[in-house]
Amino acid sequence: MAAKSSSAKNNRQFIGGYDYQFISPFDQHCSICMLVPREPVKTSCCGKSFCSQCLNTLKEHHSRPTCPNCRSQKITQSSFDKEMDKRIKELVVYCSHKRGGCEWRGKVRDVDGHMSACKHQLVECPNGCTEIVYPHTLDGHMKDTCPHREAICQYCSLRDRHNIITGSRHIDECPEIPVPCHNKECQEIVIRREMSAHVEECPKEMVPCTYAKAGCSETVKREDLESHNKDRLKLHLDIAMKQIEEFGRSNETLSTKVNSHKIMKLDEYTKHKEEKTVWYSPAFYSSPGGYKMCLSVFCNGNGGAANHYISCFVHLLSGDYDDTLEWPFKGEVSLELLNQMEDKCHEKELLRFSEGTPVQYRQRVRGKEIGRGGGLQEFIPHSELGLKPTQDCQYLKDDSLYFRVSVKVTSKTRPWLVM
Ligand SMILES: [Zn+2]
Ligand SMILES: [Zn+2]
Ligand SMILES: [Zn+2]
Ligand SMILES: [Zn+2]
Ligand SMILES: [Zn+2]
Ligand SMILES: [Zn+2]
Ligand SMILES: [Zn+2]
């Protein structure tokens, strides 16, 4: 029922005879195009009639044309067959859109008049897919087969044209589509969006030895890491021992800083609050050789806490020692907003990153990414920030806030591997 519009155009270049479905009998077909002759011309050789266009084409293509009927070369002398033309115009035919549901039948002479009014002509799909279809099939086409019909991705619910949703580009990019782990032995099917988290834990992923930085150059499947560490215990210990000795010599001062507090100052509180901007603290390490982190502070509050609270979150960043650390991160972050009047009454919250904390808050991040922040939307209400003279307490002073962070890491760090 459907045809490409380009081929319909090509058909019009050469017309030849009438290609209607005839109801009236007729047996003097043009022996060039085998159809009922259009504008018939009679040859002087055998008196046979051809379509004028068929005969002209024959003459154009042959320097010495012969009559397709009697082989004579006198075919060049021909004249319009008025009598036959009149007879043909009276023959009864079906409308050429009979297949499209048109029930019209009439004389050849009336066909052109009918065609300009026929309701069953092919129409172009209004969705712009370039298909031309019969009107009675248009609804079905637009609903079921049109490549431009609206479709919804069953995985990510994206709405777009059917050919885009089912096209290789979306299938290669859809964040919600389940895909097999790239480690063939793994056989896990994972939602694409969660693949990087899976790879971080995939037992079949090849990973460098835990002591790579110490000099063990082997890579093993993650699931074999433990037995590798056991098998090479002596070697690893030797390497580690050497590192400890060197570390002790060159970093005596550094080791005293383990678990010390970091103080961070947020300036222009009012501007951040009014413009609803997020303030990110400078990056810091949980301890030397530890996890790299930063704070984000929403002075005007985040989400449901907007306009009433300060929201505060701790984020993991990609750090220099990530290869030697245990992932996902486990530990406690103590987050304090400092009283600027006296060393007391600091607003303190303890953030626990434990086995029960969803892994996306604790997993390793790569490159310039910032990890999903863990923290509190309702860290402190705006009403608590100003001076409370009876308590000698004031958190917001000179448009600045001071934060103090300390991190107690319970997952493994390897400070002796710090270079
Ligand atoms: Zn002839
Ligand atoms: Zn013909
Ligand atoms: Zn019709
Ligand atoms: Zn269409
Ligand atoms: Zn999708
Ligand atoms: Zn896997
Ligand atoms: Zn090793």
Tab-separated table of C-alpha atoms and ligand atoms in Angstrom:
chain	number	residue	atom	x	y	z
A	1	MET	CA	0.000	0.000	0.000
A	2	ALA	CA	2.913	2.333	0.552
A	3	ALA	CA	5.258	3.604	-2.123
A	4	LYS	CA	8.142	6.024	-2.105
A	5	SER	CA	7.168	9.337	-3.631
A	6	SER	CA	10.368	9.439	-5.683
A	7	SER	CA	9.417	6.342	-7.688
A	8	ALA	CA	5.960	7.787	-8.346
A	9	LYS	CA	7.661	10.776	-9.959
A	10	ASN	CA	9.854	8.554	-12.148
A	11	ASN	CA	6.768	6.827	-13.559
A	12	ARG	CA	5.560	10.119	-14.960
A	13	GLN	CA	8.611	10.655	-17.191
A	14	PHE	CA	7.482	8.109	-19.783
A	15	ILE	CA	3.738	7.863	-20.192
A	16	GLY	CA	3.047	5.518	-23.146
A	17	GLY	CA	-0.466	4.043	-23.285
A	18	TYR	CA	-3.288	4.046	-20.743
A	19	ASP	CA	-2.406	1.807	-17.818
A	20	TYR	CA	-5.974	1.766	-16.479
A	21	GLN	CA	-7.843	-1.372	-15.580
A	22	PHE	CA	-10.322	-1.619	-18.483
A	23	ILE	CA	-13.861	-2.915	-18.094
A	24	SER	CA	-14.743	-2.586	-21.806
A	25	PRO	CA	-13.047	-5.145	-24.064
A	26	PHE	CA	-10.253	-3.873	-26.355
A	27	ASP	CA	-7.657	-5.849	-28.326
A	28	GLN	CA	-5.652	-3.379	-30.414
A	29	HIS	CA	-2.908	-2.676	-27.887
A	30	CYS	CA	0.191	-0.684	-28.796
A	31	SER	CA	2.810	-3.337	-29.539
A	32	ILE	CA	5.576	-1.131	-28.099
A	33	CYS	CA	4.206	-0.524	-24.577
A	34	MET	CA	1.532	-3.273	-24.663
A	35	LEU	CA	-1.091	-0.825	-23.333
A	36	VAL	CA	-4.218	0.742	-24.840
A	37	PRO	CA	-2.785	3.464	-27.148
A	38	ARG	CA	-2.797	7.068	-25.994
A	39	GLU	CA	-3.094	9.610	-28.871
A	40	PRO	CA	-2.893	6.701	-31.351
A	41	VAL	CA	-1.020	7.219	-34.637
A	42	LYS	CA	-1.492	4.874	-37.578
A	43	THR	CA	1.533	3.761	-39.610
A	44	SER	CA	1.413	3.761	-43.413
A	45	CYS	CA	3.162	0.357	-43.630
A	46	CYS	CA	0.656	-2.059	-42.086
A	47	GLY	CA	-1.948	0.331	-40.755
A	48	LYS	CA	-1.228	-0.639	-37.133
A	49	SER	CA	-1.697	2.044	-34.454
A	50	PHE	CA	0.775	2.925	-31.702
A	51	CYS	CA	0.860	5.562	-28.990
A	52	SER	CA	2.326	8.724	-30.503
A	53	GLN	CA	4.869	8.930	-27.697
A	54	CYS	CA	5.908	5.270	-28.102
A	55	LEU	CA	6.488	5.780	-31.816
A	56	ASN	CA	8.419	9.032	-31.309
A	57	THR	CA	10.663	7.336	-28.777
A	58	LEU	CA	11.307	4.476	-31.194
A	59	LYS	CA	12.315	6.969	-33.911
A	60	GLU	CA	14.589	8.887	-31.532
A	61	HIS	CA	16.484	5.745	-30.568
A	62	HIS	CA	16.974	4.214	-33.998
A	63	SER	CA	18.431	5.869	-37.106
A	64	ARG	CA	16.570	3.370	-39.344
A	65	PRO	CA	13.556	2.276	-37.286
A	66	THR	CA	11.482	-0.712	-38.385
A	67	CYS	CA	7.790	-1.285	-37.616
A	68	PRO	CA	7.485	-3.547	-34.551
A	69	ASN	CA	4.487	-5.137	-36.266
A	70	CYS	CA	5.525	-5.739	-39.922
A	71	ARG	CA	9.301	-4.917	-39.841
A	72	SER	CA	8.866	-2.346	-42.684
A	73	GLN	CA	10.949	0.831	-42.633
A	74	LYS	CA	8.049	2.881	-43.973
A	75	ILE	CA	6.963	3.298	-40.383
A	76	THR	CA	8.237	6.883	-40.476
A	77	GLN	CA	5.104	7.960	-42.323
A	78	SER	CA	2.262	7.973	-39.826
A	79	SER	CA	-0.870	9.967	-39.051
A	80	PHE	CA	-3.159	10.560	-36.049
A	81	ASP	CA	-5.768	7.751	-35.808
A	82	LYS	CA	-8.769	9.938	-35.037
A	83	GLU	CA	-11.283	7.123	-35.301
A	84	MET	CA	-9.440	4.864	-32.837
A	85	ASP	CA	-8.854	7.740	-30.413
A	86	LYS	CA	-12.583	8.432	-30.335
A	87	ARG	CA	-13.329	4.751	-29.680
A	88	ILE	CA	-10.767	4.507	-26.867
A	89	LYS	CA	-12.108	7.624	-25.119
A	90	GLU	CA	-15.493	5.838	-24.873
A	91	LEU	CA	-14.080	2.710	-23.179
A	92	VAL	CA	-15.059	2.188	-19.532
A	93	VAL	CA	-12.337	1.846	-16.897
A	94	TYR	CA	-11.938	1.703	-13.136
A	95	CYS	CA	-10.377	4.593	-11.236
A	96	SER	CA	-6.650	3.897	-10.799
A	97	HIS	CA	-7.173	4.274	-7.029
A	98	LYS	CA	-9.506	1.264	-6.932
A	99	ARG	CA	-6.970	-0.348	-4.585
A	100	GLY	CA	-7.271	2.718	-2.411
A	101	GLY	CA	-11.018	2.104	-2.108
A	102	CYS	CA	-12.392	4.245	-4.984
A	103	GLU	CA	-15.451	2.666	-6.568
A	104	TRP	CA	-15.666	5.096	-9.487
A	105	ARG	CA	-15.883	3.667	-12.987
A	106	GLY	CA	-16.301	5.729	-16.142
A	107	LYS	CA	-15.136	6.548	-19.639
A	108	VAL	CA	-11.500	7.211	-20.441
A	109	ARG	CA	-12.464	10.754	-21.501
A	110	ASP	CA	-13.771	11.437	-17.974
A	111	VAL	CA	-10.822	10.025	-16.068
A	112	ASP	CA	-8.897	13.334	-15.773
A	113	GLY	CA	-12.001	15.097	-14.467
A	114	HIS	CA	-12.534	12.387	-11.860
A	115	MET	CA	-8.899	12.269	-10.817
A	116	SER	CA	-8.837	15.904	-9.791
A	117	ALA	CA	-11.693	15.157	-7.367
A	118	CYS	CA	-10.923	11.549	-6.364
A	119	LYS	CA	-10.849	11.245	-2.568
A	120	HIS	CA	-8.738	8.101	-2.695
A	121	GLN	CA	-5.485	9.472	-4.067
A	122	LEU	CA	-2.225	8.684	-2.328
A	123	VAL	CA	-1.307	11.209	0.356
A	124	GLU	CA	1.983	12.031	1.993
A	125	CYS	CA	2.306	11.107	5.657
A	126	PRO	CA	1.859	14.363	7.622
A	127	ASN	CA	4.597	13.254	10.054
A	128	GLY	CA	7.131	13.991	7.328
A	129	CYS	CA	8.444	10.430	7.029
A	130	THR	CA	8.246	10.768	3.163
A	131	GLU	CA	5.984	7.748	2.721
A	132	ILE	CA	2.859	8.116	0.575
A	133	VAL	CA	-0.115	5.982	1.467
A	134	TYR	CA	-3.816	5.614	0.666
A	135	PRO	CA	-6.046	7.732	2.896
A	136	HIS	CA	-7.792	4.719	4.439
A	137	THR	CA	-4.440	3.262	5.565
A	138	LEU	CA	-3.061	6.564	6.861
A	139	ASP	CA	-4.315	6.093	10.443
A	140	GLY	CA	-2.821	2.620	10.634
A	141	HIS	CA	0.449	3.869	9.159
A	142	MET	CA	0.732	6.756	11.608
A	143	LYS	CA	-0.160	4.559	14.552
A	144	ASP	CA	1.745	1.358	13.802
A	145	THR	CA	4.432	1.678	11.152
A	146	CYS	CA	5.402	5.321	10.614
A	147	PRO	CA	9.079	5.689	11.616
A	148	HIS	CA	8.225	9.198	12.855
A	149	ARG	CA	5.399	8.134	15.177
A	150	GLU	CA	5.885	9.003	18.829
A	151	ALA	CA	7.479	6.312	20.941
A	152	ILE	CA	8.594	6.021	24.552
A	153	CYS	CA	11.794	4.280	25.576
A	154	GLN	CA	10.726	1.425	27.848
A	155	TYR	CA	13.892	1.902	29.888
A	156	CYS	CA	14.421	5.647	30.329
A	157	SER	CA	10.904	6.856	29.340
A	158	LEU	CA	12.344	9.272	26.789
A	159	ARG	CA	9.690	10.383	24.283
A	160	ASP	CA	10.797	10.871	20.693
A	161	ARG	CA	10.261	9.563	17.182
A	162	HIS	CA	10.100	5.773	16.919
A	163	ASN	CA	13.167	5.610	14.671
A	164	ILE	CA	15.177	7.613	17.213
A	165	ILE	CA	14.068	5.580	20.243
A	166	THR	CA	14.842	2.297	18.460
A	167	GLY	CA	17.893	3.679	16.644
A	168	SER	CA	21.390	2.482	17.473
A	169	ARG	CA	22.396	5.897	18.772
A	170	HIS	CA	19.838	5.915	21.596
A	171	ILE	CA	20.410	2.237	22.316
A	172	ASP	CA	24.122	2.999	22.678
A	173	GLU	CA	23.466	5.949	24.986
A	174	CYS	CA	20.278	5.168	26.955
A	175	PRO	CA	21.347	5.405	30.609
A	176	GLU	CA	18.686	2.975	31.831
A	177	ILE	CA	19.152	0.154	29.353
A	178	PRO	CA	20.493	-3.101	30.836
A	179	VAL	CA	23.847	-4.065	29.338
A	180	PRO	CA	26.199	-6.951	30.020
A	181	CYS	CA	29.339	-6.279	32.052
A	182	HIS	CA	32.355	-5.853	29.758
A	183	ASN	CA	34.106	-8.630	31.672
A	184	LYS	CA	32.899	-11.657	29.687
A	185	GLU	CA	33.216	-14.086	32.607
A	186	CYS	CA	31.125	-11.859	34.853
A	187	GLN	CA	27.762	-12.443	33.114
A	188	GLU	CA	26.105	-9.690	35.140
A	189	ILE	CA	23.520	-7.553	33.360
A	190	VAL	CA	23.658	-4.048	34.773
A	191	ILE	CA	21.794	-0.809	34.043
A	192	ARG	CA	24.235	1.312	32.022
A	193	ARG	CA	24.064	4.209	34.497
A	194	GLU	CA	25.249	1.872	37.255
A	195	MET	CA	27.984	0.220	35.228
A	196	SER	CA	30.848	2.312	36.567
A	197	ALA	CA	29.785	1.450	40.124
A	198	HIS	CA	29.563	-2.212	39.138
A	199	VAL	CA	33.023	-2.190	37.541
A	200	GLU	CA	34.316	-0.707	40.791
A	201	GLU	CA	33.180	-3.909	42.507
A	202	CYS	CA	33.067	-6.480	39.679
A	203	PRO	CA	34.871	-9.622	40.863
A	204	LYS	CA	36.138	-10.257	37.312
A	205	GLU	CA	37.635	-6.786	36.783
A	206	MET	CA	41.418	-6.793	36.398
A	207	VAL	CA	42.907	-4.571	39.076
A	208	PRO	CA	46.442	-3.676	40.033
A	209	CYS	CA	47.811	-5.366	43.115
A	210	THR	CA	46.914	-3.561	46.329
A	211	TYR	CA	50.637	-2.911	46.729
A	212	ALA	CA	51.181	-1.609	43.202
A	213	LYS	CA	52.488	1.699	44.463
A	214	ALA	CA	54.976	-0.180	46.594
A	215	GLY	CA	56.356	-1.900	43.531
A	216	CYS	CA	54.299	-5.077	42.908
A	217	SER	CA	53.474	-4.826	39.209
A	218	GLU	CA	50.961	-7.669	38.955
A	219	THR	CA	47.335	-7.186	37.918
A	220	VAL	CA	44.800	-9.798	38.975
A	221	LYS	CA	41.047	-10.306	38.951
A	222	ARG	CA	39.505	-8.511	41.901
A	223	GLU	CA	38.213	-11.821	43.277
A	224	ASP	CA	41.775	-13.174	43.241
A	225	LEU	CA	43.276	-10.150	44.942
A	226	GLU	CA	43.010	-11.607	48.408
A	227	SER	CA	44.744	-14.855	47.503
A	228	HIS	CA	47.363	-12.888	45.567
A	229	ASN	CA	48.015	-10.770	48.631
A	230	LYS	CA	48.296	-13.942	50.709
A	231	ASP	CA	50.603	-15.716	48.237
A	232	ARG	CA	52.902	-12.726	47.935
A	233	LEU	CA	52.773	-11.820	51.608
A	234	LYS	CA	56.492	-12.023	52.117
A	235	LEU	CA	57.279	-9.981	49.014
A	236	HIS	CA	54.712	-7.317	49.898
A	237	LEU	CA	55.951	-7.102	53.472
A	238	ASP	CA	59.517	-6.641	52.307
A	239	ILE	CA	58.464	-3.849	49.988
A	240	ALA	CA	56.251	-2.236	52.614
A	241	MET	CA	58.951	-2.419	55.261
A	242	LYS	CA	61.331	-0.547	53.020
A	243	GLN	CA	58.674	2.102	52.356
A	244	ILE	CA	57.946	2.536	56.065
A	245	GLU	CA	61.604	3.117	56.781
A	246	GLU	CA	61.846	5.732	54.061
A	247	PHE	CA	58.562	7.326	55.041
A	248	GLY	CA	59.661	7.561	58.667
A	249	ARG	CA	62.859	9.294	57.638
A	250	SER	CA	61.377	11.862	55.274
A	251	ASN	CA	57.981	12.581	56.796
A	252	GLU	CA	58.479	12.831	60.521
A	253	THR	CA	56.534	16.066	60.708
A	254	LEU	CA	53.747	14.854	58.450
A	255	SER	CA	52.782	11.915	60.663
A	256	THR	CA	51.798	14.225	63.495
A	257	LYS	CA	49.077	15.744	61.331
A	258	VAL	CA	47.018	12.572	61.034
A	259	ASN	CA	43.375	13.267	61.853
A	260	SER	CA	43.973	16.942	62.522
A	261	HIS	CA	41.105	19.333	61.934
A	262	LYS	CA	40.611	21.373	58.830
A	263	ILE	CA	39.184	24.860	59.190
A	264	MET	CA	37.418	26.374	56.233
A	265	LYS	CA	36.101	29.902	55.932
A	266	LEU	CA	33.090	30.807	53.833
A	267	ASP	CA	33.044	34.493	52.830
A	268	GLU	CA	30.172	36.516	51.349
A	269	TYR	CA	27.463	34.522	53.086
A	270	THR	CA	24.729	37.028	52.139
A	271	LYS	CA	25.650	36.978	48.470
A	272	HIS	CA	25.621	33.157	48.379
A	273	LYS	CA	22.282	33.120	50.159
A	274	GLU	CA	20.615	35.702	47.939
A	275	GLU	CA	21.976	34.305	44.695
A	276	LYS	CA	21.270	30.740	45.880
A	277	THR	CA	24.756	29.650	44.858
A	278	VAL	CA	26.636	26.615	46.164
A	279	TRP	CA	29.919	27.227	47.929
A	280	TYR	CA	32.564	24.527	47.593
A	281	SER	CA	35.374	24.413	50.113
A	282	PRO	CA	38.965	23.861	49.048
A	283	ALA	CA	39.733	20.147	48.726
A	284	PHE	CA	41.361	18.385	51.673
A	285	TYR	CA	42.567	14.900	52.588
A	286	SER	CA	40.998	12.883	55.396
A	287	SER	CA	44.576	12.253	56.559
A	288	PRO	CA	47.946	12.104	54.799
A	289	GLY	CA	47.601	9.444	52.125
A	290	GLY	CA	43.848	9.365	52.717
A	291	TYR	CA	40.629	10.233	50.944
A	292	LYS	CA	40.303	13.534	49.089
A	293	MET	CA	37.164	15.440	49.964
A	294	CYS	CA	35.432	18.777	49.908
A	295	LEU	CA	32.423	20.447	51.504
A	296	SER	CA	29.482	21.983	49.713
A	297	VAL	CA	27.388	24.579	51.509
A	298	PHE	CA	24.000	25.905	50.347
A	299	CYS	CA	23.614	29.132	52.318
A	300	ASN	CA	19.982	29.431	51.260
A	301	GLY	CA	19.269	25.743	51.835
A	302	ASN	CA	18.849	22.905	49.388
A	303	GLY	CA	15.596	21.193	48.317
A	304	GLY	CA	12.934	21.207	51.042
A	305	ALA	CA	15.210	23.190	53.356
A	306	ALA	CA	15.335	26.173	50.977
A	307	ASN	CA	14.853	29.638	52.536
A	308	HIS	CA	15.006	28.311	56.113
A	309	TYR	CA	18.220	26.352	56.663
A	310	ILE	CA	21.840	26.112	55.655
A	311	SER	CA	22.464	22.738	53.945
A	312	CYS	CA	25.857	21.113	54.197
A	313	PHE	CA	27.333	18.089	52.394
A	314	VAL	CA	30.615	16.185	52.253
A	315	HIS	CA	31.794	14.922	48.839
A	316	LEU	CA	34.502	12.488	47.815
A	317	LEU	CA	36.880	13.695	45.104
A	318	SER	CA	39.400	11.813	43.043
A	319	GLY	CA	42.641	11.913	45.016
A	320	ASP	CA	46.275	10.998	44.645
A	321	TYR	CA	46.093	7.924	46.884
A	322	ASP	CA	42.845	6.400	45.611
A	323	ASP	CA	44.646	3.347	44.212
A	324	THR	CA	45.928	2.390	47.636
A	325	LEU	CA	42.674	3.031	49.485
A	326	GLU	CA	39.851	0.685	50.273
A	327	TRP	CA	36.571	1.382	48.457
A	328	PRO	CA	33.811	2.195	49.069
A	329	PHE	CA	34.850	4.690	51.746
A	330	LYS	CA	33.905	3.991	55.342
A	331	GLY	CA	34.289	6.407	58.213
A	332	GLU	CA	32.869	9.279	60.214
A	333	VAL	CA	33.024	12.908	59.275
A	334	SER	CA	32.573	15.406	62.046
A	335	LEU	CA	31.265	18.653	60.649
A	336	GLU	CA	31.143	21.771	62.826
A	337	LEU	CA	29.979	25.317	62.298
A	338	LEU	CA	32.124	27.314	64.705
A	339	ASN	CA	30.972	29.844	67.260
A	340	GLN	CA	33.093	32.920	66.579
A	341	MET	CA	32.737	34.322	70.111
A	342	GLU	CA	33.973	31.515	72.377
A	343	ASP	CA	35.405	28.040	71.885
A	344	LYS	CA	32.144	26.353	72.871
A	345	CYS	CA	28.627	25.769	71.554
A	346	HIS	CA	29.880	24.854	68.093
A	347	GLU	CA	27.100	23.397	65.957
A	348	LYS	CA	28.300	19.835	65.419
A	349	GLU	CA	26.980	16.997	63.291
A	350	LEU	CA	28.475	13.550	62.834
A	351	LEU	CA	28.079	12.044	59.346
A	352	ARG	CA	28.511	8.265	59.236
A	353	PHE	CA	29.558	6.546	56.024
A	354	SER	CA	29.053	2.882	56.897
A	355	GLU	CA	28.076	-0.399	55.205
A	356	GLY	CA	24.467	0.753	55.448
A	357	THR	CA	25.126	4.037	53.598
A	358	PRO	CA	24.200	3.687	49.893
A	359	VAL	CA	27.330	3.009	47.900
A	360	GLN	CA	26.902	6.018	45.591
A	361	TYR	CA	27.830	8.289	48.509
A	362	ARG	CA	30.956	6.297	49.231
A	363	GLN	CA	32.282	5.076	45.907
A	364	ARG	CA	35.451	6.159	44.219
A	365	VAL	CA	35.107	9.054	41.761
A	366	ARG	CA	37.239	9.673	38.700
A	367	GLY	CA	38.682	12.696	36.988
A	368	LYS	CA	37.028	16.012	37.751
A	369	GLU	CA	33.810	14.425	39.035
A	370	ILE	CA	32.447	15.350	42.434
A	371	GLY	CA	30.968	12.468	44.408
A	372	ARG	CA	27.350	12.401	45.548
A	373	GLY	CA	27.267	14.521	48.678
A	374	GLY	CA	26.322	13.039	52.028
A	375	GLY	CA	25.142	15.438	54.681
A	376	LEU	CA	22.224	17.422	56.024
A	377	GLN	CA	19.685	19.594	54.256
A	378	GLU	CA	18.673	21.034	57.618
A	379	PHE	CA	22.147	21.622	59.018
A	380	ILE	CA	21.254	24.782	60.926
A	381	PRO	CA	18.256	27.153	60.680
A	382	HIS	CA	18.997	30.698	59.498
A	383	SER	CA	17.412	31.981	62.714
A	384	GLU	CA	20.233	30.422	64.787
A	385	LEU	CA	23.096	32.174	63.015
A	386	GLY	CA	23.044	35.629	64.578
A	387	LEU	CA	24.387	36.810	67.928
A	388	LYS	CA	22.850	35.289	71.055
A	389	PRO	CA	24.373	37.575	73.738
A	390	THR	CA	23.307	35.458	76.711
A	391	GLN	CA	25.227	32.490	75.354
A	392	ASP	CA	28.175	34.372	73.837
A	393	CYS	CA	27.318	32.616	70.643
A	394	GLN	CA	27.476	33.914	67.071
A	395	TYR	CA	28.053	31.731	64.006
A	396	LEU	CA	27.650	34.409	61.329
A	397	LYS	CA	30.000	37.337	61.786
A	398	ASP	CA	31.370	39.817	59.237
A	399	ASP	CA	29.346	37.915	56.614
A	400	SER	CA	31.534	34.825	57.167
A	401	LEU	CA	31.104	31.287	58.502
A	402	TYR	CA	33.850	28.986	59.789
A	403	PHE	CA	33.570	25.244	59.305
A	404	ARG	CA	35.717	22.619	61.003
A	405	VAL	CA	35.959	19.137	59.567
A	406	SER	CA	37.677	16.071	60.891
A	407	VAL	CA	37.509	12.609	59.433
A	408	LYS	CA	37.867	9.283	61.184
A	409	VAL	CA	38.514	6.691	58.504
A	410	THR	CA	37.563	3.089	59.212
A	411	SER	CA	38.247	1.721	55.735
A	412	LYS	CA	41.882	0.937	55.034
A	413	THR	CA	44.392	3.614	54.152
A	414	ARG	CA	48.049	2.901	53.565
A	415	PRO	CA	49.931	5.976	54.682
A	416	TRP	CA	53.271	4.227	54.323
A	417	LEU	CA	52.681	4.099	50.571
A	418	VAL	CA	52.384	7.856	50.277
A	419	MET	CA	55.040	9.088	47.896
B	1	ZN	ZN	3.934	-1.999	-40.070
B	2	ZN	ZN	2.401	2.582	-26.619
B	3	ZN	ZN	-11.056	7.572	-7.840
B	4	ZN	ZN	4.793	8.340	8.274
B	5	ZN	ZN	16.166	5.029	26.752
B	6	ZN	ZN	31.084	-7.492	36.061
B	7	ZN	ZN	51.153	-7.924	44.529
